[in-house]
């Protein structure tokens, strides 16, 4: 089996850009597990032309999507990030549990100050017992609209996949693209108090495909050999949209979700919220031809405008007529909640797992939107939310406000005034969350602003119930927890009811981002064994900007391997 990783490596074609292919071809040797892998990330602006429109985007190493980080399980990764743009930057390694390395997690004002223009910071962490498909993205403002790339972690040398070795592997990153400047857009949206405008296009590996204005030749393509099986590493790096993905006439077999193996589950389509990754096997078992791979919207909320045109890439058989029309892929309707549930129901851990059975800390957290009273003297300009209010979002009705230095630094150095430790373990007010707003007022549902954290004892066994609320609208929220994966032990529609809730304590999936069902709830469990300051937030950036987040602080344990080390010397200053 010593060859298996080399085999994988040789056949990973990286169609992300020719620049990368050149780089990739040079690296012939595969390191043994436990080695250190170095990467150099230069955050740079670059001119791109898409949809007949030229603009500057922020990228890493002038690549879009950015460079792929390739390592093996248990490897140490060192990425030196230099910010050559005028904007603040940080990089988050999404899904990496950062065991004892919270300083390198990346969310701005949570674990670090941003890397300022001209500065650099070396991220150093180990992929402790982790393998699979991850991604990295900027974690400051809306920069991650263009600053993202894949992380591929292979099993240790000699360790095969728990499924037949695919013939080739391909990374498929779903994204959203705006014609305008995204940072400017963010400022305008937040100042307006109103909703975020839809993206101008969806993209697959940076390419919108033929369906948009002036994009006919900007199409990503995988060339496939008839009869062979391909592993697609799907990543949703979009900003504000959840998405369906399907390939015309082909079945997808899910074998991994959020970088953990799952029982093989065969389906016609999958749904990924931003922050979710999924590995699927696809066999080229259809008649020779050109098939569409399609990415379309999943929108569970009411009265929100969104991009409805699908991004298309080609799954093209060798021998197909090159400029023949592609067979269209069938995507579910944008509001097909059942299709989403079917995918979720199919996700099971590969083997029985060790789910915490006894719980020390039980948290109940509502997730949803708010409408705050207009406080502006120019309401036409600044209060463009529902009923002339301003949109906000919250957990347990607390709208998260970022502090001015990082919470981790303030916590570690005992600097006061940056955060409080009173995040409530349950909402302050109970009502019919799934069907009504407090006092049946769909408007003026004021959130409380705060930088509130919840402190957890080292080793405590935590259960967290997320409950969607219906203020403004119910909606599927992709909730992401930093520093941990968690078992998704249950979910359902309506209000959570402990009497009737069905939990899977045998083989639930082990994830880092859970799509809380629209108008429903999800229950997760994990053991708080990684000390640090961990952000928990909706991975729709507009909701995160509106305050849909909170912070968990996990205290040190007793032993050396239970204690967060000192901060690195080059930790950026605010
Ligand atoms: Cu992928 Cu806090 O994010």
Coordinates of C-alpha atoms and ligand atoms in Angstrom, one line a residue:
X1 CA 0.0 0.0 0.0
X2 CA 3.0 2.2 0.2
X3 CA 2.2 3.4 -3.3
X4 CA -1.4 4.4 -2.7
X5 CA -0.7 8.0 -1.7
X6 CA 1.8 8.4 -4.5
X7 CA -0.9 7.1 -6.8
X8 CA -3.4 9.5 -5.5
X9 CA -1.0 12.3 -5.8
X10 CA -0.1 11.6 -9.4
X11 CA -3.7 11.6 -10.5
X12 CA -4.8 14.6 -8.7
X13 CA -5.3 17.0 -11.6
X14 CA -5.6 20.5 -10.4
X15 CA -7.5 22.4 -12.9
X16 CA -7.7 25.5 -10.7
X17 CA -5.1 27.3 -12.9
X18 CA -2.2 26.6 -15.0
X19 CA 0.0 28.5 -12.7
X20 CA -0.8 25.9 -10.0
X21 CA -0.3 23.0 -12.3
X22 CA 3.2 24.1 -13.0
X23 CA 3.9 24.3 -9.3
X24 CA 2.2 21.0 -8.7
X25 CA 4.2 19.1 -11.3
X26 CA 7.4 20.0 -9.6
X27 CA 6.6 18.3 -6.3
X28 CA 7.1 14.7 -7.1
X29 CA 8.0 13.4 -3.7
X30 CA 5.5 12.7 -1.1
X31 CA 6.6 13.3 2.5
X32 CA 6.2 10.7 5.1
X33 CA 3.5 11.4 7.7
X34 CA 4.4 13.8 10.5
X35 CA 6.6 16.0 8.4
X36 CA 6.4 19.8 8.2
X37 CA 4.9 21.4 5.1
X38 CA 5.7 25.0 4.3
X39 CA 3.6 27.4 2.3
X40 CA 4.0 31.0 1.4
X41 CA 0.8 33.0 1.0
X42 CA 1.0 36.5 -0.4
X43 CA -2.3 38.3 -0.1
X44 CA -2.4 40.4 -3.2
X45 CA -4.8 42.2 -5.5
X46 CA -5.2 41.1 -9.0
X47 CA -7.1 42.3 -12.1
X48 CA -9.6 39.8 -13.4
X49 CA -12.1 39.9 -16.2
X50 CA -15.3 37.9 -15.7
X51 CA -18.7 38.4 -17.3
X52 CA -17.1 41.1 -19.5
X53 CA -16.2 43.2 -16.5
X54 CA -12.7 43.9 -15.3
X55 CA -12.0 44.6 -11.7
X56 CA -9.5 44.1 -8.9
X57 CA -10.0 41.2 -6.6
X58 CA -8.0 40.2 -3.5
X59 CA -6.4 36.8 -3.9
X60 CA -3.6 34.7 -2.5
X61 CA -0.5 34.4 -4.8
X62 CA -2.6 35.9 -7.6
X63 CA -4.6 32.8 -8.0
X64 CA -8.4 32.4 -7.9
X65 CA -9.3 30.2 -6.2
X66 CA -6.1 30.3 -4.2
X67 CA -3.4 27.7 -3.9
X68 CA -4.2 24.2 -2.5
X69 CA -2.5 23.2 0.7
X70 CA -1.6 19.5 0.4
X71 CA -0.6 17.5 3.5
X72 CA -1.0 14.2 5.2
X73 CA -2.7 13.4 8.5
X74 CA -0.6 14.4 11.5
X75 CA 1.6 16.7 9.4
X76 CA 2.6 20.1 10.7
X77 CA 1.7 23.0 8.5
X78 CA 3.4 26.4 8.4
X79 CA 1.9 29.0 6.2
X80 CA 3.7 32.4 6.2
X81 CA 1.0 34.9 5.2
X82 CA 2.2 38.3 4.0
X83 CA -0.4 41.0 3.4
X84 CA 0.5 43.0 0.3
X85 CA -2.9 44.7 0.1
X86 CA -4.1 47.9 1.7
X87 CA -6.8 45.9 3.5
X88 CA -6.8 44.0 6.8
X89 CA -6.4 40.3 6.3
X90 CA -6.4 37.0 8.3
X91 CA -6.7 33.4 7.1
X92 CA -8.9 30.8 8.8
X93 CA -8.3 27.1 8.3
X94 CA -11.9 25.9 8.2
X95 CA -12.5 22.6 9.9
X96 CA -9.0 22.3 11.3
X97 CA -9.5 21.7 15.0
X98 CA -6.4 23.6 16.0
X99 CA -5.6 21.3 18.9
X100 CA -3.7 23.5 21.4
X101 CA -3.1 26.1 18.6
X102 CA -6.0 28.5 19.0
X103 CA -3.6 31.5 18.3
X104 CA -3.5 30.3 14.7
X105 CA -7.2 29.8 14.1
X106 CA -7.6 33.1 12.2
X107 CA -11.0 34.8 12.9
X108 CA -10.3 38.5 13.3
X109 CA -10.9 40.0 16.7
X110 CA -11.6 36.5 18.1
X111 CA -8.2 34.9 18.1
X112 CA -6.0 37.6 16.5
X113 CA -5.9 41.1 15.3
X114 CA -5.9 41.4 11.5
X115 CA -2.6 41.3 9.6
X116 CA -2.3 44.9 8.6
X117 CA -1.1 46.1 5.2
X118 CA 2.6 45.2 4.7
X119 CA 2.7 42.9 7.8
X120 CA 3.0 39.1 8.0
X121 CA 2.1 36.3 10.3
X122 CA 3.1 32.6 10.2
X123 CA 0.3 30.2 10.9
X124 CA 1.6 27.0 12.5
X125 CA -0.6 24.0 13.4
X126 CA -0.8 20.3 13.2
X127 CA -3.5 18.2 11.5
X128 CA -3.9 16.0 14.6
X129 CA -5.9 13.0 13.7
X130 CA -7.6 14.8 10.8
X131 CA -7.7 14.0 7.1
X132 CA -10.0 14.8 4.3
X133 CA -11.2 17.9 2.5
X134 CA -11.0 21.3 4.2
X135 CA -10.6 24.8 3.0
X136 CA -9.0 28.0 4.1
X137 CA -10.6 31.5 3.7
X138 CA -10.1 35.0 4.8
X139 CA -11.8 35.7 8.1
X140 CA -12.2 39.5 8.2
X141 CA -14.9 41.6 6.5
X142 CA -16.3 40.0 3.4
X143 CA -12.8 39.4 2.0
X144 CA -13.4 35.6 1.7
X145 CA -15.6 36.3 -1.3
X146 CA -12.4 35.9 -3.3
X147 CA -9.8 34.8 -0.7
X148 CA -10.3 31.1 -0.4
X149 CA -8.7 27.8 -1.4
X150 CA -8.7 24.0 -0.7
X151 CA -6.8 22.1 1.9
X152 CA -6.4 18.4 1.0
X153 CA -5.2 16.1 3.8
X154 CA -4.3 12.6 2.7
X155 CA -4.3 9.6 5.0
X156 CA -1.0 8.6 6.3
X157 CA 1.3 6.7 4.0
X158 CA 0.0 3.1 3.5
X159 CA -3.5 3.9 4.8
X160 CA -6.1 3.4 2.1
X161 CA -9.4 5.2 1.8
X162 CA -12.3 3.1 3.1
X163 CA -13.6 2.9 -0.5
X164 CA -12.2 1.7 -3.8
X165 CA -9.3 3.9 -4.9
X166 CA -10.7 6.5 -7.3
X167 CA -9.0 6.9 -10.7
X168 CA -8.6 10.6 -10.2
X169 CA -9.5 13.3 -7.7
X170 CA -10.7 16.8 -8.4
X171 CA -11.4 19.8 -6.2
X172 CA -14.7 21.5 -6.9
X173 CA -15.1 24.8 -5.0
X174 CA -18.5 26.5 -5.2
X175 CA -18.4 30.3 -4.9
X176 CA -20.3 33.5 -5.4
X177 CA -19.0 36.4 -7.6
X178 CA -19.9 40.1 -7.6
X179 CA -19.1 42.5 -10.4
X180 CA -18.5 45.3 -7.9
X181 CA -16.0 45.7 -5.1
X182 CA -17.1 43.3 -2.3
X183 CA -15.7 45.3 0.6
X184 CA -17.5 48.4 -0.6
X185 CA -20.6 46.4 -1.0
X186 CA -20.3 45.2 2.6
X187 CA -20.0 48.7 3.8
X188 CA -23.0 49.9 1.8
X189 CA -25.2 47.0 2.9
X190 CA -24.3 47.4 6.6
X191 CA -24.9 51.1 6.4
X192 CA -28.2 50.7 4.7
X193 CA -29.7 48.4 7.4
X194 CA -31.2 46.5 4.6
X195 CA -30.6 43.1 3.0
X196 CA -27.6 42.0 0.9
X197 CA -28.0 42.1 -2.8
X198 CA -27.6 38.8 -4.6
X199 CA -24.3 37.7 -6.2
X200 CA -24.0 38.4 -9.9
X201 CA -23.0 34.8 -10.5
X202 CA -22.3 31.5 -8.9
X203 CA -18.9 30.0 -9.7
X204 CA -17.4 26.5 -9.8
X205 CA -13.6 26.8 -9.3
X206 CA -13.9 30.5 -10.1
X207 CA -15.8 29.9 -13.4
X208 CA -19.4 30.9 -13.8
X209 CA -20.2 28.6 -16.8
X210 CA -22.2 29.5 -19.9
X211 CA -25.5 30.6 -18.4
X212 CA -24.7 34.2 -17.5
X213 CA -24.1 37.3 -19.6
X214 CA -20.8 37.1 -21.4
X215 CA -19.5 33.9 -19.8
X216 CA -19.9 31.3 -22.5
X217 CA -16.2 30.4 -22.5
X218 CA -15.5 30.8 -18.8
X219 CA -16.3 27.2 -17.9
X220 CA -14.6 24.7 -15.7
X221 CA -14.3 21.2 -17.1
X222 CA -13.3 17.8 -15.9
X223 CA -12.3 15.3 -18.7
X224 CA -13.3 11.8 -17.7
X225 CA -12.4 8.4 -19.0
X226 CA -15.5 6.2 -19.6
X227 CA -15.9 3.6 -16.9
X228 CA -13.6 5.2 -14.4
X229 CA -14.6 6.5 -10.9
X230 CA -13.8 10.0 -9.8
X231 CA -13.6 11.5 -6.3
X232 CA -14.9 15.1 -6.2
X233 CA -13.9 17.2 -3.2
X234 CA -16.8 19.6 -3.0
X235 CA -16.4 22.8 -1.0
X236 CA -18.9 25.6 -0.5
X237 CA -16.9 28.8 -0.2
X238 CA -19.8 31.0 -1.1
X239 CA -20.6 34.1 1.0
X240 CA -24.3 34.3 1.6
X241 CA -25.9 31.3 -0.2
X242 CA -26.5 27.7 0.3
X243 CA -26.3 25.6 -2.8
X244 CA -27.5 22.4 -4.5
X245 CA -25.0 20.5 -6.6
X246 CA -25.8 17.8 -9.2
X247 CA -24.4 16.2 -12.3
X248 CA -26.6 15.3 -15.3
X249 CA -27.5 11.6 -15.5
X250 CA -24.9 10.7 -12.8
X251 CA -25.3 9.5 -9.2
X252 CA -23.2 10.9 -6.5
X253 CA -22.0 8.7 -3.6
X254 CA -21.2 10.7 -0.5
X255 CA -18.2 9.2 1.3
X256 CA -17.1 12.1 3.5
X257 CA -18.7 15.1 5.0
X258 CA -16.8 18.0 6.8
X259 CA -13.6 15.9 6.5
X260 CA -14.9 12.8 8.3
X261 CA -15.8 9.6 6.5
X262 CA -19.4 8.7 6.2
X263 CA -21.3 5.5 5.3
X264 CA -21.5 5.6 1.4
X265 CA -24.8 7.2 0.5
X266 CA -25.9 7.5 -3.1
X267 CA -28.1 10.4 -4.2
X268 CA -28.9 12.5 -7.2
X269 CA -27.9 15.7 -5.6
X270 CA -26.3 17.2 -2.5
X271 CA -26.7 20.5 -0.7
X272 CA -23.8 22.3 0.9
X273 CA -24.1 25.4 3.0
X274 CA -21.1 27.8 3.1
X275 CA -18.5 26.2 5.3
X276 CA -19.4 22.6 4.4
X277 CA -17.3 20.2 2.4
X278 CA -18.3 16.8 1.0
X279 CA -16.4 14.1 -0.9
X280 CA -18.5 12.3 -3.5
X281 CA -17.6 9.5 -5.9
X282 CA -18.9 9.7 -9.4
X283 CA -18.5 6.9 -12.0
X284 CA -18.4 7.8 -15.6
X285 CA -20.9 5.0 -16.5
X286 CA -23.1 6.9 -19.0
X287 CA -23.0 7.1 -22.8
X288 CA -20.1 9.1 -24.0
X289 CA -21.1 12.8 -23.9
X290 CA -20.8 16.1 -22.3
X291 CA -22.7 16.4 -19.0
X292 CA -23.4 19.5 -16.9
X293 CA -22.3 19.8 -13.3
X294 CA -24.6 22.4 -11.8
X295 CA -24.6 24.6 -8.8
X296 CA -27.9 26.3 -8.0
X297 CA -29.5 28.1 -5.0
X298 CA -31.1 26.6 -1.9
X299 CA -33.1 29.5 -0.4
X300 CA -35.3 28.6 2.5
X301 CA -36.1 32.1 3.6
X302 CA -39.0 34.3 2.5
X303 CA -38.9 37.5 0.5
X304 CA -35.1 37.5 -0.2
X305 CA -33.8 38.2 -3.6
X306 CA -31.1 35.8 -4.7
X307 CA -29.2 34.6 -7.8
X308 CA -31.3 32.1 -9.6
X309 CA -29.1 31.2 -12.5
X310 CA -27.0 28.1 -12.0
X311 CA -23.3 27.9 -12.4
X312 CA -22.4 25.1 -14.8
X313 CA -19.2 23.1 -15.3
X314 CA -18.7 20.2 -17.7
X315 CA -18.2 16.5 -16.8
X316 CA -16.9 15.6 -20.3
X317 CA -16.1 12.1 -21.5
X318 CA -13.1 11.5 -23.7
X319 CA -14.5 11.0 -27.1
X320 CA -17.4 13.5 -26.7
X321 CA -17.9 16.0 -29.4
X322 CA -16.2 19.1 -27.9
X323 CA -18.7 21.8 -28.8
X324 CA -21.8 19.7 -28.5
X325 CA -24.4 21.0 -26.1
X326 CA -24.2 19.6 -22.6
X327 CA -26.9 17.5 -21.0
X328 CA -28.6 19.6 -18.4
X329 CA -28.4 18.6 -14.7
X330 CA -31.6 18.5 -12.7
X331 CA -31.4 20.6 -9.6
X332 CA -34.2 20.7 -7.0
X333 CA -36.4 23.8 -6.7
X334 CA -34.7 26.5 -4.7
X335 CA -37.0 25.9 -1.8
X336 CA -37.0 22.1 -1.7
X337 CA -36.5 21.6 2.0
X338 CA -37.2 17.9 1.6
X339 CA -34.3 17.5 -0.7
X340 CA -32.1 19.0 2.0
X341 CA -33.5 16.7 4.6
X342 CA -32.9 13.7 2.4
X343 CA -29.2 14.6 2.1
X344 CA -28.9 15.1 5.9
X345 CA -30.7 11.9 6.7
X346 CA -28.1 10.1 4.5
X347 CA -25.1 11.3 6.5
X348 CA -23.9 8.7 9.0
X349 CA -20.5 8.2 10.4
X350 CA -18.7 5.3 8.8
X351 CA -18.3 3.4 12.0
X352 CA -20.1 3.5 15.4
X353 CA -18.8 6.6 17.2
X354 CA -18.2 7.6 20.8
X355 CA -20.9 10.1 21.4
X356 CA -21.0 11.7 24.9
X357 CA -23.9 10.1 26.7
X358 CA -23.8 12.0 29.9
X359 CA -24.0 15.8 29.5
X360 CA -22.4 18.4 31.9
X361 CA -23.4 21.5 30.0
X362 CA -26.7 21.9 28.2
X363 CA -27.1 24.9 26.1
X364 CA -30.2 26.0 24.2
X365 CA -29.4 28.7 21.6
X366 CA -31.8 30.4 19.3
X367 CA -30.5 31.5 15.9
X368 CA -32.2 34.0 13.7
X369 CA -32.8 37.5 12.5
X370 CA -33.9 40.8 14.3
X371 CA -35.3 44.1 13.2
X372 CA -33.9 46.9 15.3
X373 CA -35.5 50.3 15.7
X374 CA -34.2 52.9 13.4
X375 CA -31.8 55.2 15.2
X376 CA -30.6 57.1 12.2
X377 CA -31.5 60.7 11.3
X378 CA -31.6 59.6 7.7
X379 CA -33.9 56.6 7.8
X380 CA -34.4 56.5 4.0
X381 CA -30.7 55.9 3.8
X382 CA -29.9 53.8 6.8
X383 CA -33.1 52.0 7.9
X384 CA -33.9 49.9 4.8
X385 CA -34.7 46.8 6.7
X386 CA -38.3 45.5 7.3
X387 CA -40.8 48.1 8.5
X388 CA -38.2 50.9 8.3
X389 CA -35.9 49.2 10.9
X390 CA -32.4 47.9 10.5
X391 CA -31.7 44.2 10.1
X392 CA -29.7 42.4 12.8
X393 CA -29.2 38.8 13.8
X394 CA -28.5 37.1 17.0
X395 CA -28.0 34.0 19.2
X396 CA -30.3 34.0 22.2
X397 CA -31.3 37.4 21.1
X398 CA -27.7 38.7 21.7
X399 CA -26.3 40.3 18.6
X400 CA -22.5 39.7 18.7
X401 CA -20.3 42.8 18.5
X402 CA -16.6 42.3 17.7
X403 CA -14.2 43.8 20.3
X404 CA -11.3 46.1 19.4
X405 CA -8.5 43.6 20.3
X406 CA -8.9 39.8 20.0
X407 CA -10.9 38.1 22.7
X408 CA -8.2 35.5 23.0
X409 CA -5.5 38.1 23.7
X410 CA -7.8 39.9 26.2
X411 CA -8.6 36.6 27.9
X412 CA -5.0 35.4 28.0
X413 CA -3.5 38.7 29.2
X414 CA -6.5 39.4 31.4
X415 CA -7.2 42.7 29.7
X416 CA -10.6 43.9 30.9
X417 CA -13.4 45.7 29.0
X418 CA -13.3 43.7 25.8
X419 CA -15.9 41.0 26.5
X420 CA -18.2 39.6 29.2
X421 CA -18.8 36.0 30.3
X422 CA -22.6 36.2 30.5
X423 CA -23.7 34.6 27.3
X424 CA -27.0 33.0 28.4
X425 CA -27.3 29.2 28.2
X426 CA -31.0 29.6 27.2
X427 CA -33.0 32.5 25.6
X428 CA -34.1 35.2 28.1
X429 CA -37.6 34.9 26.7
X430 CA -39.4 31.8 25.5
X431 CA -42.1 31.9 22.9
X432 CA -43.2 29.9 19.9
X433 CA -39.8 30.3 18.2
X434 CA -40.6 28.5 15.0
X435 CA -44.0 30.2 14.3
X436 CA -44.1 33.5 16.0
X437 CA -42.1 36.5 17.2
X438 CA -42.4 37.8 20.7
X439 CA -45.8 39.4 21.3
X440 CA -46.5 38.4 17.7
X441 CA -44.7 41.4 16.5
X442 CA -42.8 40.6 13.3
X443 CA -41.1 43.9 13.4
X444 CA -39.2 45.8 16.1
X445 CA -37.7 42.7 17.6
X446 CA -34.9 44.4 19.2
X447 CA -31.7 42.5 19.8
X448 CA -29.3 43.2 22.7
X449 CA -25.8 44.1 21.5
X450 CA -22.9 42.5 23.3
X451 CA -19.6 40.7 23.2
X452 CA -20.7 37.9 25.3
X453 CA -18.9 34.6 25.8
X454 CA -19.8 31.3 27.5
X455 CA -17.0 29.7 29.6
X456 CA -16.7 26.0 29.6
X457 CA -14.7 23.8 31.9
X458 CA -12.0 21.7 30.3
X459 CA -13.4 18.3 29.5
X460 CA -17.0 19.2 30.0
X461 CA -19.4 17.2 27.8
X462 CA -21.6 19.7 26.0
X463 CA -24.9 19.5 24.3
X464 CA -26.0 22.4 22.3
X465 CA -29.5 22.7 20.8
X466 CA -29.8 25.3 18.0
X467 CA -33.3 26.6 17.4
X468 CA -34.2 28.6 14.4
X469 CA -36.6 31.6 15.0
X470 CA -39.1 33.1 12.7
X471 CA -38.5 36.8 13.2
X472 CA -38.5 38.3 9.7
X473 CA -38.3 34.8 8.3
X474 CA -37.3 31.3 9.2
X475 CA -34.2 30.1 7.4
X476 CA -31.7 27.3 7.2
X477 CA -28.6 28.6 9.0
X478 CA -25.2 26.9 8.5
X479 CA -23.8 27.2 12.0
X480 CA -20.1 26.7 12.3
X481 CA -18.0 26.0 15.4
X482 CA -14.3 26.7 15.4
X483 CA -11.9 24.4 17.2
X484 CA -14.1 21.3 17.2
X485 CA -16.1 18.8 15.3
X486 CA -19.3 17.8 16.9
X487 CA -21.8 14.9 16.6
X488 CA -25.0 16.0 15.0
X489 CA -27.2 13.8 17.2
X490 CA -30.6 15.1 16.0
X491 CA -32.6 17.6 14.1
X492 CA -36.1 18.3 13.2
X493 CA -38.7 20.9 12.2
X494 CA -40.7 23.1 14.6
X495 CA -39.7 23.8 18.1
X496 CA -37.3 21.5 19.9
X497 CA -39.2 19.2 22.2
X498 CA -37.1 16.9 24.4
X499 CA -40.0 14.6 24.8
X500 CA -40.4 13.8 21.2
X501 CA -36.9 14.5 19.8
X502 CA -35.2 11.5 18.3
X503 CA -31.4 11.2 18.8
X504 CA -28.9 9.1 17.0
X505 CA -26.2 8.2 19.5
X506 CA -24.9 5.4 17.4
X507 CA -23.5 6.7 14.2
X508 CA -24.3 10.4 13.8
X509 CA -22.1 12.4 11.4
X510 CA -19.1 14.3 12.9
X511 CA -19.3 17.8 11.4
X512 CA -18.0 21.4 11.9
X513 CA -20.9 23.2 10.2
X514 CA -24.5 22.2 10.7
X515 CA -27.4 23.5 8.6
X516 CA -30.0 24.1 11.2
X517 CA -33.3 23.2 9.4
X518 CA -35.5 26.1 8.4
X519 CA -38.0 26.7 11.2
X520 CA -36.4 23.8 13.0
X521 CA -33.7 22.7 15.4
X522 CA -30.5 20.7 15.5
X523 CA -28.7 19.1 18.4
X524 CA -24.9 18.7 18.6
X525 CA -22.6 17.1 21.2
X526 CA -18.9 17.4 21.8
X527 CA -16.3 17.2 24.6
X528 CA -14.7 20.6 25.3
X529 CA -11.2 19.3 25.4
X530 CA -9.4 22.0 23.3
X531 CA -8.6 25.1 25.4
X532 CA -9.0 28.5 23.7
X533 CA -11.5 31.0 22.4
X534 CA -13.7 29.6 19.7
X535 CA -16.1 31.5 17.5
X536 CA -19.5 29.9 16.8
X537 CA -21.4 31.7 14.0
X538 CA -23.6 31.5 11.0
X539 CA -21.5 31.0 8.0
X540 CA -23.7 33.2 5.8
X541 CA -21.5 36.3 6.0
X542 CA -24.3 38.8 6.0
X543 CA -25.7 37.1 9.1
X544 CA -22.3 37.0 10.8
X545 CA -22.0 40.7 10.1
X546 CA -25.4 41.3 11.6
X547 CA -24.3 39.6 14.8
X548 CA -25.3 35.9 14.4
X549 CA -22.5 34.5 16.5
X550 CA -21.2 33.9 20.0
X551 CA -17.9 32.8 21.5
X552 CA -17.1 29.7 23.6
X553 CA -14.1 30.0 25.9
X554 CA -12.8 26.6 26.9
X555 CA -10.6 26.8 30.0
X556 CA -7.2 25.1 30.4
X557 CA -7.2 21.6 32.0
X558 CA -4.5 20.5 34.4
X559 CA -1.8 18.8 32.2
X560 CA 0.6 20.3 29.8
X561 CA -1.3 18.9 26.9
X562 CA -4.4 20.5 28.3
X563 CA -3.0 24.0 28.4
X564 CA -2.9 26.6 25.6
X565 CA 0.7 27.6 24.9
X566 CA 1.9 31.2 24.9
X567 CA 1.1 33.4 21.9
X568 CA 3.6 33.5 19.0
X569 CA 6.0 36.4 19.0
X570 CA 4.7 37.7 15.6
X571 CA 1.0 37.7 16.6
X572 CA -0.4 40.8 14.8
X573 CA -1.2 43.9 16.8
X574 CA -4.4 45.9 16.4
Ligands
LIG1 CU1 -15.3 29.2 7.8 CU2 -15.5 31.3 11.3 O1 -15.4 30.3 9.5

